[in-house]
Amino acid sequence: MKNISILYIGKDKDILETMLRVINKNPDWKGTGESSIEKAKKQLVDNRFSIILLGNGLSTDEEKEIENYVLEQELSIPVIQHYGGGSGLLQSEIFTALNQKKS
């Protein structure tokens, strides 16, 4: 399996740290986290990501801003909302989004 690079964006610092621990437990995943929209955009310029997870604390406008940025930059990266539910749900959400991208 190829490595999956994940950008997690969320305002709650504790949840962000927890999500990065969960993501980085999987040897095939590499997680990066940002709590700022501007820093997240910089990450998207500087790095290649397989998927973007939108987490807790983001407003609807901030979520739309990231989604629009991905479209405008033609990054072709799935953007999904993840607000918890355990590592099994997270894995399912990631694989579903990546499989839909292939279709």
Short mmCIF file of N, CA and C in Angstrom, two decimals, residues 7-100:
data_model
loop_
_atom_site.label_atom_id
_atom_site.label_comp_id
_atom_site.label_asym_id
_atom_site.label_seq_id
_atom_site.Cartn_x
_atom_site.Cartn_y
_atom_site.Cartn_z
N LEU A 7 -3.83 15.87 5.56
CA LEU A 7 -3.83 17.18 6.21
C LEU A 7 -5.10 17.29 7.04
N TYR A 8 -4.95 17.39 8.35
CA TYR A 8 -6.09 17.57 9.25
C TYR A 8 -6.15 19.05 9.63
N ILE A 9 -7.32 19.66 9.44
CA ILE A 9 -7.52 21.06 9.78
C ILE A 9 -8.63 21.15 10.82
N GLY A 10 -8.29 21.69 11.99
CA GLY A 10 -9.28 21.83 13.05
C GLY A 10 -8.82 22.85 14.06
N LYS A 11 -9.76 23.52 14.70
CA LYS A 11 -9.44 24.61 15.64
C LYS A 11 -9.16 24.13 17.06
N ASP A 12 -9.68 22.98 17.44
CA ASP A 12 -9.50 22.47 18.80
C ASP A 12 -8.12 21.80 18.89
N LYS A 13 -7.20 22.44 19.61
CA LYS A 13 -5.80 21.97 19.67
C LYS A 13 -5.69 20.56 20.24
N ASP A 14 -6.46 20.25 21.28
CA ASP A 14 -6.39 18.92 21.89
C ASP A 14 -6.85 17.85 20.90
N ILE A 15 -7.94 18.12 20.21
CA ILE A 15 -8.44 17.15 19.23
C ILE A 15 -7.46 17.04 18.07
N LEU A 16 -6.88 18.16 17.65
CA LEU A 16 -5.90 18.14 16.57
C LEU A 16 -4.74 17.21 16.94
N GLU A 17 -4.22 17.36 18.15
CA GLU A 17 -3.11 16.50 18.60
C GLU A 17 -3.54 15.04 18.66
N THR A 18 -4.74 14.78 19.15
CA THR A 18 -5.25 13.40 19.22
C THR A 18 -5.38 12.82 17.82
N MET A 19 -5.94 13.59 16.91
CA MET A 19 -6.11 13.11 15.53
C MET A 19 -4.76 12.79 14.89
N LEU A 20 -3.78 13.62 15.12
CA LEU A 20 -2.46 13.35 14.55
C LEU A 20 -1.85 12.08 15.14
N ARG A 21 -2.07 11.84 16.43
CA ARG A 21 -1.59 10.59 17.04
C ARG A 21 -2.27 9.39 16.39
N VAL A 22 -3.59 9.46 16.22
CA VAL A 22 -4.34 8.36 15.61
C VAL A 22 -3.88 8.14 14.17
N ILE A 23 -3.78 9.21 13.41
CA ILE A 23 -3.36 9.11 12.01
C ILE A 23 -1.96 8.51 11.92
N ASN A 24 -1.04 9.02 12.72
CA ASN A 24 0.35 8.59 12.60
C ASN A 24 0.63 7.23 13.23
N LYS A 25 -0.36 6.64 13.91
CA LYS A 25 -0.21 5.26 14.39
C LYS A 25 -0.18 4.28 13.23
N ASN A 26 -0.87 4.63 12.16
CA ASN A 26 -0.90 3.77 10.98
C ASN A 26 0.40 3.97 10.20
N PRO A 27 1.20 2.92 10.00
CA PRO A 27 2.49 3.09 9.33
C PRO A 27 2.38 3.55 7.87
N ASP A 28 1.20 3.41 7.28
CA ASP A 28 1.01 3.83 5.89
C ASP A 28 0.46 5.25 5.77
N TRP A 29 0.23 5.89 6.90
CA TRP A 29 -0.33 7.24 6.90
C TRP A 29 0.67 8.22 7.48
N LYS A 30 0.67 9.45 6.94
CA LYS A 30 1.48 10.54 7.49
C LYS A 30 0.56 11.73 7.69
N GLY A 31 0.38 12.13 8.94
CA GLY A 31 -0.53 13.22 9.25
C GLY A 31 0.18 14.53 9.53
N THR A 32 -0.40 15.60 9.04
CA THR A 32 0.03 16.97 9.31
C THR A 32 -1.21 17.71 9.79
N GLY A 33 -1.07 18.55 10.79
CA GLY A 33 -2.22 19.26 11.32
C GLY A 33 -2.02 20.76 11.34
N GLU A 34 -3.10 21.47 11.08
CA GLU A 34 -3.10 22.93 11.16
C GLU A 34 -4.40 23.40 11.79
N SER A 35 -4.31 24.48 12.58
CA SER A 35 -5.50 25.06 13.19
C SER A 35 -5.89 26.38 12.52
N SER A 36 -5.08 26.82 11.57
CA SER A 36 -5.33 28.07 10.87
C SER A 36 -5.57 27.79 9.38
N ILE A 37 -6.56 28.45 8.81
CA ILE A 37 -6.86 28.28 7.38
C ILE A 37 -5.68 28.74 6.54
N GLU A 38 -5.07 29.86 6.89
CA GLU A 38 -3.94 30.37 6.10
C GLU A 38 -2.75 29.41 6.14
N LYS A 39 -2.46 28.86 7.31
CA LYS A 39 -1.36 27.89 7.41
C LYS A 39 -1.69 26.61 6.65
N ALA A 40 -2.95 26.22 6.67
CA ALA A 40 -3.38 25.04 5.92
C ALA A 40 -3.17 25.26 4.43
N LYS A 41 -3.52 26.45 3.95
CA LYS A 41 -3.31 26.77 2.53
C LYS A 41 -1.83 26.71 2.18
N LYS A 42 -0.99 27.22 3.07
CA LYS A 42 0.47 27.16 2.83
C LYS A 42 0.93 25.71 2.76
N GLN A 43 0.42 24.86 3.64
CA GLN A 43 0.75 23.43 3.60
C GLN A 43 0.38 22.85 2.23
N LEU A 44 -0.78 23.25 1.71
CA LEU A 44 -1.24 22.73 0.43
C LEU A 44 -0.36 23.20 -0.73
N VAL A 45 0.25 24.38 -0.59
CA VAL A 45 1.18 24.87 -1.60
C VAL A 45 2.50 24.12 -1.52
N ASP A 46 2.96 23.88 -0.30
CA ASP A 46 4.30 23.34 -0.07
C ASP A 46 4.38 21.82 -0.11
N ASN A 47 3.26 21.12 0.05
CA ASN A 47 3.28 19.65 0.19
C ASN A 47 2.17 19.02 -0.64
N ARG A 48 2.36 17.73 -0.90
CA ARG A 48 1.33 16.95 -1.60
C ARG A 48 0.56 16.13 -0.58
N PHE A 49 -0.75 16.24 -0.61
CA PHE A 49 -1.59 15.48 0.31
C PHE A 49 -2.53 14.58 -0.48
N SER A 50 -2.82 13.44 0.12
CA SER A 50 -3.77 12.49 -0.48
C SER A 50 -5.20 12.85 -0.14
N ILE A 51 -5.37 13.47 1.04
CA ILE A 51 -6.71 13.77 1.53
C ILE A 51 -6.64 14.90 2.55
N ILE A 52 -7.74 15.64 2.67
CA ILE A 52 -7.86 16.70 3.67
C ILE A 52 -9.04 16.34 4.57
N LEU A 53 -8.79 16.35 5.88
CA LEU A 53 -9.84 16.13 6.87
C LEU A 53 -10.18 17.45 7.54
N LEU A 54 -11.44 17.82 7.52
CA LEU A 54 -11.90 19.02 8.21
C LEU A 54 -12.46 18.59 9.56
N GLY A 55 -11.93 19.18 10.62
CA GLY A 55 -12.32 18.75 11.96
C GLY A 55 -13.08 19.80 12.74
N ASN A 56 -13.10 19.61 14.04
CA ASN A 56 -13.88 20.44 14.96
C ASN A 56 -13.43 21.89 14.98
N GLY A 57 -14.41 22.76 15.16
CA GLY A 57 -14.14 24.16 15.39
C GLY A 57 -14.14 25.04 14.16
N LEU A 58 -14.17 24.44 12.98
CA LEU A 58 -14.19 25.25 11.76
C LEU A 58 -15.61 25.72 11.49
N SER A 59 -15.73 26.96 11.08
CA SER A 59 -17.04 27.47 10.69
C SER A 59 -17.39 26.93 9.30
N THR A 60 -18.65 27.04 8.95
CA THR A 60 -19.08 26.63 7.61
C THR A 60 -18.34 27.43 6.55
N ASP A 61 -18.13 28.72 6.80
CA ASP A 61 -17.39 29.56 5.86
C ASP A 61 -15.95 29.09 5.70
N GLU A 62 -15.31 28.70 6.80
CA GLU A 62 -13.93 28.21 6.72
C GLU A 62 -13.85 26.90 5.95
N GLU A 63 -14.82 26.02 6.19
CA GLU A 63 -14.85 24.76 5.45
C GLU A 63 -15.00 25.03 3.95
N LYS A 64 -15.91 25.94 3.60
CA LYS A 64 -16.12 26.30 2.19
C LYS A 64 -14.86 26.94 1.60
N GLU A 65 -14.17 27.75 2.41
CA GLU A 65 -12.95 28.40 1.94
C GLU A 65 -11.91 27.37 1.54
N ILE A 66 -11.74 26.34 2.35
CA ILE A 66 -10.78 25.27 2.02
C ILE A 66 -11.25 24.51 0.78
N GLU A 67 -12.52 24.14 0.75
CA GLU A 67 -13.05 23.41 -0.41
C GLU A 67 -12.87 24.21 -1.69
N ASN A 68 -13.17 25.51 -1.65
CA ASN A 68 -13.02 26.37 -2.82
C ASN A 68 -11.56 26.52 -3.22
N TYR A 69 -10.68 26.64 -2.23
CA TYR A 69 -9.25 26.76 -2.51
C TYR A 69 -8.74 25.53 -3.25
N VAL A 70 -9.14 24.36 -2.79
CA VAL A 70 -8.73 23.11 -3.44
C VAL A 70 -9.21 23.09 -4.89
N LEU A 71 -10.45 23.51 -5.12
CA LEU A 71 -10.99 23.56 -6.49
C LEU A 71 -10.26 24.59 -7.35
N GLU A 72 -10.06 25.78 -6.81
CA GLU A 72 -9.41 26.86 -7.56
C GLU A 72 -7.98 26.50 -7.95
N GLN A 73 -7.29 25.81 -7.05
CA GLN A 73 -5.90 25.43 -7.31
C GLN A 73 -5.80 24.13 -8.11
N GLU A 74 -6.97 23.53 -8.41
CA GLU A 74 -7.04 22.27 -9.16
C GLU A 74 -6.16 21.19 -8.51
N LEU A 75 -6.31 21.05 -7.20
CA LEU A 75 -5.47 20.12 -6.44
C LEU A 75 -5.96 18.68 -6.50
N SER A 76 -7.21 18.47 -6.82
CA SER A 76 -7.76 17.12 -6.94
C SER A 76 -7.50 16.28 -5.68
N ILE A 77 -7.82 16.89 -4.54
CA ILE A 77 -7.66 16.22 -3.24
C ILE A 77 -9.05 16.11 -2.61
N PRO A 78 -9.44 14.90 -2.18
CA PRO A 78 -10.72 14.78 -1.48
C PRO A 78 -10.71 15.57 -0.17
N VAL A 79 -11.79 16.27 0.09
CA VAL A 79 -11.96 17.02 1.34
C VAL A 79 -13.16 16.42 2.04
N ILE A 80 -12.94 15.89 3.25
CA ILE A 80 -14.05 15.30 4.00
C ILE A 80 -14.11 15.87 5.41
N GLN A 81 -15.31 15.87 5.95
CA GLN A 81 -15.51 16.31 7.33
C GLN A 81 -15.36 15.11 8.24
N HIS A 82 -14.59 15.30 9.31
CA HIS A 82 -14.46 14.23 10.31
C HIS A 82 -14.57 14.86 11.68
N TYR A 83 -15.61 14.50 12.40
CA TYR A 83 -15.83 15.07 13.73
C TYR A 83 -15.74 14.03 14.83
N GLY A 84 -15.09 12.92 14.56
CA GLY A 84 -14.92 11.89 15.58
C GLY A 84 -15.63 10.61 15.20
N GLY A 85 -15.60 9.66 16.11
CA GLY A 85 -16.26 8.38 15.86
C GLY A 85 -15.31 7.21 15.90
N GLY A 86 -14.07 7.44 16.24
CA GLY A 86 -13.13 6.33 16.39
C GLY A 86 -12.29 6.09 15.15
N SER A 87 -11.21 5.33 15.36
CA SER A 87 -10.25 5.11 14.28
C SER A 87 -10.82 4.23 13.17
N GLY A 88 -11.77 3.34 13.50
CA GLY A 88 -12.39 2.51 12.46
C GLY A 88 -13.20 3.35 11.48
N LEU A 89 -13.96 4.29 12.01
CA LEU A 89 -14.73 5.20 11.16
C LEU A 89 -13.79 6.07 10.34
N LEU A 90 -12.74 6.57 10.97
CA LEU A 90 -11.76 7.40 10.27
C LEU A 90 -11.17 6.64 9.08
N GLN A 91 -10.74 5.41 9.32
CA GLN A 91 -10.16 4.61 8.25
C GLN A 91 -11.17 4.41 7.12
N SER A 92 -12.39 4.11 7.47
CA SER A 92 -13.44 3.92 6.47
C SER A 92 -13.68 5.19 5.67
N GLU A 93 -13.74 6.33 6.34
CA GLU A 93 -13.94 7.61 5.64
C GLU A 93 -12.80 7.90 4.68
N ILE A 94 -11.58 7.64 5.11
CA ILE A 94 -10.41 7.90 4.27
C ILE A 94 -10.42 7.00 3.04
N PHE A 95 -10.60 5.70 3.25
CA PHE A 95 -10.57 4.78 2.12
C PHE A 95 -11.74 5.02 1.16
N THR A 96 -12.91 5.35 1.69
CA THR A 96 -14.05 5.65 0.83
C THR A 96 -13.76 6.88 -0.04
N ALA A 97 -13.23 7.93 0.57
CA ALA A 97 -12.93 9.16 -0.18
C ALA A 97 -11.86 8.91 -1.24
N LEU A 98 -10.84 8.14 -0.91
CA LEU A 98 -9.78 7.87 -1.88
C LEU A 98 -10.29 6.99 -3.02
N ASN A 99 -11.15 6.03 -2.71
CA ASN A 99 -11.72 5.17 -3.76
C ASN A 99 -12.64 5.97 -4.67
N GLN A 100 -13.39 6.91 -4.13
CA GLN A 100 -14.26 7.75 -4.95
C GLN A 100 -13.43 8.64 -5.87
#
